[in-house]
Coordinates of N, CA and C and ligand atoms in Angstrom, one line a residue:
X8 N 4.7 47.1 10.7 CA 3.5 48.6 9.7 C 4.5 48.6 8.0
X9 N 2.8 48.9 7.2 CA 3.1 49.6 5.8 C 3.7 51.0 5.8
X10 N 4.7 51.6 5.7 CA 4.4 52.8 5.0 C 4.3 53.7 4.8
X11 N 3.6 54.2 4.1 CA 2.9 55.3 2.0 C 4.9 55.6 2.2
X12 N 4.6 55.2 0.5 CA 5.5 55.4 -0.2 C 5.7 57.1 -1.1
X13 N 6.5 57.7 -0.9 CA 7.0 58.7 -1.8 C 6.8 58.9 -2.9
X14 N 5.8 59.5 -4.5 CA 5.9 59.3 -5.5 C 6.7 60.9 -5.7
X15 N 7.7 60.7 -6.8 CA 7.7 61.5 -7.6 C 7.6 62.6 -8.1
X16 N 7.3 63.6 -8.2 CA 8.7 64.5 -7.9 C 8.6 64.6 -6.1
X17 N 9.6 65.0 -5.8 CA 9.5 65.1 -3.7 C 10.6 65.5 -3.5
X18 N 10.9 66.5 -3.1 CA 12.1 67.1 -2.3 C 12.7 66.1 -1.2
X19 N 12.2 65.8 -1.1 CA 13.3 64.6 -0.1 C 13.4 63.4 -1.1
X20 N 13.0 62.7 -2.3 CA 14.0 62.1 -3.1 C 14.6 63.0 -4.1
X21 N 15.5 63.8 -3.1 CA 16.7 64.5 -4.4 C 18.1 64.9 -3.1
X22 N 17.2 64.5 -1.6 CA 18.1 65.0 -1.3 C 19.1 64.1 -1.2
X23 N 20.4 63.3 -0.5 CA 21.6 63.6 0.3 C 21.3 62.4 1.7
X24 N 21.0 61.4 2.2 CA 21.1 60.5 3.4 C 21.8 60.5 4.2
X25 N 21.8 60.9 5.3 CA 23.1 60.8 6.5 C 23.1 59.3 6.7
X26 N 24.5 59.2 7.0 CA 24.6 57.4 7.5 C 24.1 57.4 9.0
X27 N 23.6 55.9 9.2 CA 23.0 56.0 10.3 C 24.4 55.4 11.8
X28 N 24.3 55.9 12.4 CA 25.8 55.6 13.4 C 25.4 55.2 14.7
X29 N 24.3 54.3 14.4 CA 24.1 53.8 16.2 C 22.5 52.7 15.4
X30 N 23.0 51.3 15.6 CA 21.9 50.9 15.2 C 21.0 50.5 16.5
X31 N 19.7 51.0 16.0 CA 18.1 51.2 17.7 C 17.7 50.4 17.1
X32 N 16.8 50.9 18.1 CA 15.7 50.1 18.2 C 14.8 51.0 16.7
X33 N 14.9 51.8 16.6 CA 13.9 53.0 15.4 C 14.1 52.3 14.5
X34 N 15.9 51.7 14.0 CA 16.2 51.4 12.7 C 16.0 50.2 12.5
X35 N 16.2 49.1 13.3 CA 15.6 48.2 13.2 C 14.1 48.2 13.2
X36 N 13.0 49.2 13.3 CA 11.6 49.5 13.1 C 11.8 49.6 11.6
X37 N 12.4 51.0 11.4 CA 12.1 50.7 10.8 C 12.7 49.9 9.3
X38 N 13.3 49.7 9.1 CA 14.5 48.3 8.5 C 13.1 47.4 8.3
X39 N 12.5 46.7 9.5 CA 11.0 45.6 9.6 C 9.7 46.4 8.8
X40 N 9.7 47.7 8.7 CA 8.5 48.1 8.8 C 8.3 48.0 7.3
X41 N 9.8 48.9 6.3 CA 10.4 48.7 4.7 C 10.2 47.6 4.0
X42 N 10.4 46.5 4.9 CA 10.6 45.3 4.5 C 8.9 44.7 3.6
X43 N 8.5 45.0 4.8 CA 6.6 45.0 5.2 C 6.5 45.3 3.7
X44 N 6.8 46.2 3.9 CA 5.8 48.0 2.7 C 6.7 46.9 0.9
X45 N 7.9 46.8 1.3 CA 8.6 47.1 0.0 C 7.0 44.7 -0.4
X46 N 7.3 44.2 0.4 CA 7.1 43.3 0.2 C 5.0 43.2 -0.4
X47 N 4.8 44.1 -0.3 CA 2.9 44.8 0.3 C 2.8 45.8 -1.3
X48 N 4.2 45.7 -1.7 CA 4.3 46.5 -3.1 C 3.2 46.1 -4.4
X49 N 4.0 44.9 -4.7 CA 5.3 44.4 -4.1 C 6.9 44.9 -5.3
X50 N 7.8 44.9 -4.3 CA 9.0 45.3 -5.2 C 10.1 44.6 -4.8
X51 N 11.1 44.9 -5.4 CA 12.3 44.1 -5.4 C 13.3 44.7 -4.3
X52 N 13.0 45.8 -4.1 CA 14.1 47.3 -3.6 C 12.9 48.0 -3.1
X53 N 13.7 48.7 -1.8 CA 13.3 49.9 -1.0 C 14.3 50.8 -0.5
X54 N 14.4 52.0 -0.2 CA 15.5 53.0 0.4 C 14.8 54.3 1.5
X55 N 15.4 54.1 2.1 CA 14.4 54.8 3.6 C 13.6 56.5 2.6
X56 N 14.7 57.2 2.0 CA 13.8 58.4 1.5 C 12.6 57.7 1.1
X57 N 12.8 56.7 0.3 CA 11.3 56.4 -0.5 C 10.0 56.2 1.1
X58 N 10.1 56.4 2.3 CA 9.6 56.1 2.5 C 9.6 57.5 3.9
X59 N 10.4 58.8 3.3 CA 10.9 59.8 5.2 C 11.7 59.9 5.4
X60 N 12.4 58.6 5.5 CA 13.7 58.5 6.7 C 14.7 58.4 5.7
X61 N 15.2 59.7 5.9 CA 16.6 60.6 5.0 C 17.3 59.7 6.1
X62 N 18.1 58.3 5.7 CA 19.3 57.4 6.7 C 19.0 56.4 5.1
X63 N 20.4 56.2 5.3 CA 20.9 55.3 4.6 C 21.0 54.0 5.0
X64 N 19.6 53.6 4.2 CA 19.5 52.3 4.3 C 18.6 51.7 4.0
X65 N 19.1 50.5 3.0 CA 18.0 49.8 1.9 C 17.8 48.1 2.7
X66 N 17.1 48.0 1.6 CA 16.3 46.9 2.1 C 15.8 46.2 -0.1
X67 N 16.1 44.8 0.1 CA 16.1 45.0 -1.2 C 15.2 42.8 -0.8
X68 N 15.0 42.6 -1.7 CA 14.9 40.8 -2.0 C 14.3 40.6 -3.5
X69 N 16.0 40.1 -4.3 CA 15.6 40.5 -5.6 C 15.1 38.6 -6.1
X70 N 14.7 37.2 -5.3 CA 14.2 36.1 -5.6 C 12.7 36.8 -5.5
X71 N 12.5 36.5 -7.5 CA 11.6 36.2 -7.9 C 10.5 35.5 -8.1
X72 N 11.2 34.2 -7.6 CA 10.7 32.8 -7.6 C 10.0 32.6 -6.6
X73 N 8.3 32.4 -6.5 CA 8.0 32.3 -5.0 C 7.9 30.7 -4.9
X74 N 8.2 29.7 -5.3 CA 8.9 28.2 -5.1 C 10.3 28.4 -4.7
X75 N 11.0 29.2 -4.6 CA 12.7 29.8 -3.7 C 12.0 30.4 -2.4
X76 N 12.9 30.1 -1.9 CA 13.0 30.8 -0.8 C 13.4 32.3 -0.6
X77 N 12.9 33.6 0.0 CA 12.8 34.4 0.6 C 14.0 35.1 1.0
X78 N 15.0 36.2 0.4 CA 16.2 36.9 1.5 C 16.1 37.8 1.6
X79 N 15.1 38.6 2.1 CA 15.1 39.3 2.6 C 17.1 40.5 3.5
X80 N 17.1 41.2 2.6 CA 18.4 41.8 2.9 C 18.0 42.8 3.9
X81 N 18.5 43.7 4.5 CA 18.6 45.0 4.8 C 20.3 45.3 5.0
X82 N 20.5 47.1 4.5 CA 21.6 47.3 4.8 C 21.7 48.6 4.9
X83 N 22.6 49.0 5.6 CA 23.5 50.2 6.5 C 24.6 50.6 6.2
X84 N 24.2 52.1 5.7 CA 25.4 52.8 5.3 C 25.9 51.7 3.6
X85 N 25.2 51.7 2.9 CA 25.6 50.6 1.9 C 27.1 51.4 1.2
X86 N 28.0 50.3 0.5 CA 29.1 51.5 -0.4 C 29.5 50.1 -0.9
X87 N 29.4 50.6 -2.3 CA 30.1 49.9 -3.4 C 32.3 50.2 -3.4
X88 N 32.2 49.1 -3.1 CA 34.2 49.2 -3.1 C 34.0 48.4 -4.2
X89 N 33.0 47.9 -5.2 CA 34.1 47.6 -7.0 C 33.0 47.1 -8.0
X90 N 33.3 48.0 -9.3 CA 32.2 47.4 -9.7 C 33.3 47.2 -11.3
X91 N 32.1 46.5 -11.9 CA 33.2 45.0 -13.5 C 32.8 46.8 -13.9
X92 N 33.6 46.2 -15.3 CA 34.1 47.2 -16.3 C 32.8 47.0 -17.0
X93 N 32.6 45.8 -17.5 CA 31.2 44.8 -18.4 C 30.1 45.8 -17.1
X94 N 29.0 46.0 -18.0 CA 28.3 46.8 -18.1 C 27.4 45.5 -18.5
X95 N 25.3 45.8 -18.1 CA 24.7 45.4 -18.1 C 23.3 46.7 -18.2
X96 N 22.1 45.7 -19.0 CA 21.2 47.0 -19.4 C 19.7 46.3 -19.0
X97 N 19.2 47.2 -18.2 CA 17.5 46.6 -17.4 C 16.9 47.7 -17.5
X98 N 15.8 46.8 -18.1 CA 13.9 47.5 -17.9 C 13.9 47.9 -15.8
X99 N 14.6 49.2 -16.5 CA 14.2 49.9 -14.3 C 13.0 50.3 -13.6
X100 N 12.4 50.1 -12.7 CA 11.0 50.9 -12.6 C 11.5 51.2 -11.3
X101 N 11.1 51.6 -10.1 CA 10.6 52.2 -9.2 C 9.2 52.9 -8.2
X102 N 9.3 51.9 -7.1 CA 8.3 52.0 -6.9 C 7.7 54.1 -6.3
X103 N 9.0 54.7 -6.7 CA 8.4 56.4 -6.1 C 8.1 56.7 -7.7
X104 N 7.9 55.8 -8.7 CA 7.6 56.7 -10.2 C 6.7 55.2 -10.9
X105 N 5.8 55.3 -9.9 CA 4.9 53.8 -10.4 C 4.3 53.9 -12.0
X106 N 4.7 51.9 -12.4 CA 4.3 52.0 -13.5 C 5.5 52.7 -14.8
X107 N 6.4 53.2 -14.7 CA 6.6 53.7 -15.7 C 8.0 53.6 -15.7
X108 N 9.1 52.4 -17.1 CA 9.9 51.5 -17.2 C 10.5 51.9 -18.2
X109 N 12.4 51.9 -17.9 CA 13.6 52.9 -18.8 C 14.5 52.2 -18.4
X110 N 15.2 51.8 -19.8 CA 16.5 51.1 -20.1 C 17.4 51.8 -19.5
X111 N 18.4 51.4 -18.5 CA 19.6 51.6 -17.5 C 20.7 50.8 -17.5
X112 N 22.2 51.8 -18.3 CA 23.3 50.5 -17.8 C 24.2 50.8 -16.9
X113 N 24.3 50.0 -16.7 CA 25.1 50.2 -14.9 C 26.5 49.1 -15.3
X114 N 27.0 49.2 -14.6 CA 28.2 47.8 -14.4 C 27.6 46.4 -13.5
X115 N 27.6 45.5 -14.6 CA 27.0 44.3 -14.3 C 27.7 43.7 -13.4
X116 N 28.4 43.7 -12.3 CA 28.6 43.4 -11.5 C 29.3 44.7 -10.4
X117 N 29.0 44.7 -9.3 CA 29.4 45.3 -8.0 C 29.4 43.7 -6.7
X118 N 30.9 45.2 -6.4 CA 30.8 44.4 -4.6 C 30.6 45.9 -4.1
X119 N 30.2 45.1 -2.3 CA 29.2 46.6 -1.8 C 29.6 46.2 -0.1
X120 N 29.6 46.7 -0.2 CA 30.4 46.9 1.6 C 28.9 47.8 2.5
X121 N 28.3 46.6 3.6 CA 27.8 47.3 4.5 C 28.1 46.7 5.8
X122 N 26.5 48.0 7.1 CA 26.3 47.4 8.1 C 25.7 46.8 7.8
X123 N 25.2 45.8 8.9 CA 24.1 44.9 9.1 C 23.3 45.1 10.4
X124 N 22.1 45.1 10.7 CA 21.2 45.1 12.2 C 22.0 44.4 13.1
X125 N 23.2 43.6 13.0 CA 24.0 42.6 13.8 C 24.8 43.9 14.2
X126 N 25.5 45.2 13.7 CA 26.5 45.7 13.7 C 27.2 44.9 13.0
X127 N 27.5 43.9 12.2 CA 28.8 43.6 11.5 C 28.2 44.3 10.3
X128 N 29.6 44.3 9.5 CA 30.4 44.7 8.1 C 30.5 44.2 7.2
X129 N 29.3 43.3 5.9 CA 29.8 42.4 5.4 C 30.0 42.5 3.9
X130 N 30.6 42.2 2.9 CA 30.9 42.8 2.3 C 30.9 41.2 1.6
X131 N 29.4 41.3 -0.3 CA 29.8 40.4 -1.0 C 29.5 41.6 -2.4
X132 N 30.0 39.9 -3.7 CA 29.7 40.3 -5.1 C 28.6 40.8 -5.4
X133 N 27.6 40.9 -6.5 CA 25.8 40.5 -6.4 C 26.0 40.7 -8.3
X134 N 25.3 40.0 -8.8 CA 25.4 39.8 -10.1 C 23.7 40.0 -10.8
X135 N 23.6 40.4 -12.1 CA 22.1 40.2 -12.9 C 21.9 41.2 -11.8
X136 N 20.6 40.4 -11.1 CA 19.6 41.6 -11.1 C 19.3 42.4 -9.4
X137 N 20.2 41.5 -8.7 CA 21.2 41.5 -7.7 C 21.4 42.8 -7.3
X138 N 22.4 43.3 -8.7 CA 23.6 43.6 -8.6 C 23.0 45.3 -9.5
X139 N 21.8 45.2 -10.0 CA 21.3 46.2 -10.7 C 20.2 46.9 -9.5
X140 N 19.9 45.9 -8.6 CA 18.5 46.7 -7.7 C 19.5 46.6 -6.6
X141 N 20.8 46.6 -6.2 CA 21.7 47.8 -4.9 C 22.2 48.6 -5.5
X142 N 22.4 49.0 -6.7 CA 23.0 50.2 -7.3 C 21.9 51.2 -7.8
X143 N 20.5 51.1 -7.7 CA 19.5 51.5 -7.6 C 19.3 52.5 -6.0
X144 N 19.0 51.6 -5.7 CA 18.8 51.9 -4.2 C 20.0 52.7 -3.8
X145 N 21.0 52.4 -3.9 CA 22.1 52.8 -3.2 C 22.4 54.6 -3.9
X146 N 21.5 54.3 -5.0 CA 21.5 55.6 -5.6 C 20.5 56.7 -5.1
X147 N 19.0 55.7 -4.2 CA 18.4 56.5 -4.0 C 18.8 57.2 -2.9
X148 N 20.1 56.5 -1.8 CA 20.4 57.2 -0.8 C 21.6 58.5 -0.7
X149 N 21.4 58.4 -2.5 CA 22.4 60.2 -3.0 C 21.6 61.1 -3.5
X150 N 20.6 60.6 -3.6 CA 19.2 61.6 -4.6 C 18.7 61.6 -5.5
X151 N 19.6 60.4 -6.0 CA 19.9 60.1 -8.0 C 18.6 59.1 -7.9
X152 N 17.4 59.4 -8.8 CA 16.3 58.4 -9.7 C 16.8 57.7 -10.9
X153 N 15.9 56.6 -10.9 CA 16.9 56.1 -12.4 C 16.0 57.2 -13.3
X154 N 15.6 57.9 -14.1 CA 14.9 58.4 -14.4 C 15.9 59.4 -14.8
X155 N 17.4 60.0 -14.1 CA 18.1 60.7 -14.0 C 19.1 60.6 -14.3
X156 N 19.5 59.1 -15.1 CA 20.0 58.2 -16.0 C 19.3 58.5 -17.7
X157 N 18.6 59.4 -17.7 CA 17.4 59.5 -19.5 C 17.6 60.3 -19.7
X158 N 17.8 60.7 -21.0 CA 17.6 62.3 -22.0 C 16.3 63.2 -21.2
X159 N 17.1 64.3 -21.2 CA 15.7 65.6 -20.4 C 14.0 65.4 -21.2
X160 N 14.1 65.1 -22.4 CA 12.7 64.8 -22.5 C 11.7 63.8 -22.2
X161 N 12.8 62.9 -22.3 CA 11.8 61.3 -21.7 C 11.9 61.2 -19.8
X162 N 12.6 61.8 -19.4 CA 12.9 62.8 -18.1 C 10.8 63.2 -17.8
X163 N 11.7 64.2 -18.1 CA 10.2 65.5 -18.5 C 8.7 65.0 -18.4
X164 N 8.7 63.7 -19.5 CA 7.3 63.0 -19.9 C 7.1 62.3 -18.6
X165 N 8.9 61.8 -18.4 CA 7.1 60.6 -16.9 C 7.5 61.8 -15.7
X166 N 8.1 62.5 -15.5 CA 7.8 63.7 -14.5 C 6.6 64.4 -14.5
X167 N 5.9 64.4 -15.5 CA 4.9 65.2 -16.1 C 3.5 64.1 -15.3
X168 N 3.7 63.1 -16.1 CA 2.8 62.0 -15.9 C 2.8 61.9 -14.1
X169 N 4.3 61.9 -13.2 CA 4.1 62.3 -11.8 C 3.1 62.5 -11.1
X170 N 3.1 63.8 -12.0 CA 2.5 65.1 -11.5 C 1.5 65.2 -11.7
X171 N 0.9 64.6 -12.9 CA -0.3 64.2 -13.0 C -1.2 63.3 -11.8
X172 N -0.6 62.2 -12.0 CA -1.2 61.2 -10.7 C -1.1 61.6 -9.4
X173 N 0.2 61.9 -9.0 CA -0.1 63.0 -7.6 C -1.2 63.6 -8.0
X174 N -1.9 64.7 -8.9 CA -3.1 65.2 -8.5 C -4.2 64.5 -8.2
X175 N -4.4 63.3 -9.0 CA -5.4 63.0 -9.1 C -5.2 62.4 -8.0
X176 N -4.4 61.1 -7.6 CA -4.2 60.8 -5.5 C -4.6 61.7 -4.3
X177 N -4.2 63.2 -4.9 CA -4.8 64.1 -3.9 C -5.9 63.9 -4.3
X178 N -6.4 64.9 -5.8 CA -8.2 64.3 -5.4 C -8.8 63.4 -4.6
X179 N -8.9 61.8 -5.1 CA -9.0 61.0 -4.6 C -8.6 60.8 -2.7
X180 N -8.2 61.7 -2.0 CA -7.9 60.9 -1.0 C -8.8 61.7 -0.1
Ligands
NI488 NI1 13.4 53.0 -7.0

């Protein structure tokens, strides 16, 4: 089931999410719905608070080439256990901040540990777009958006555009 994606500004996008304490059928359903919602958008990552679920769950698939097999990933309680000193800059966007992009500097490589839907803990190192994406999505679980890395003027400009978009969406609903 495709779930509606919250648009910034929304208080739920500013909150720290609670850890998943058990892999229940509800968590499995949420992960499945979030993957469907992400692919439909389309996007490469989605965090649970973006669909109003205040739990530490994210999904991502950074395989953009349609000729390659997709790699849907589901992470529960993801934690960055190591980040590289070298950084990379990526023009980031967000499904909760549609059509707005800005350059964000982050560690170029990160190691992440997470719990899978199978209840097993996995650790993996990510680089390139995967590294940017997983850090962006983990930020969501801590109530942080990519615009929080920008200067106040740029951030306010984007927030005003989103407020206007939300008014238009509400009028046309
Ligand atoms: Ni995002």
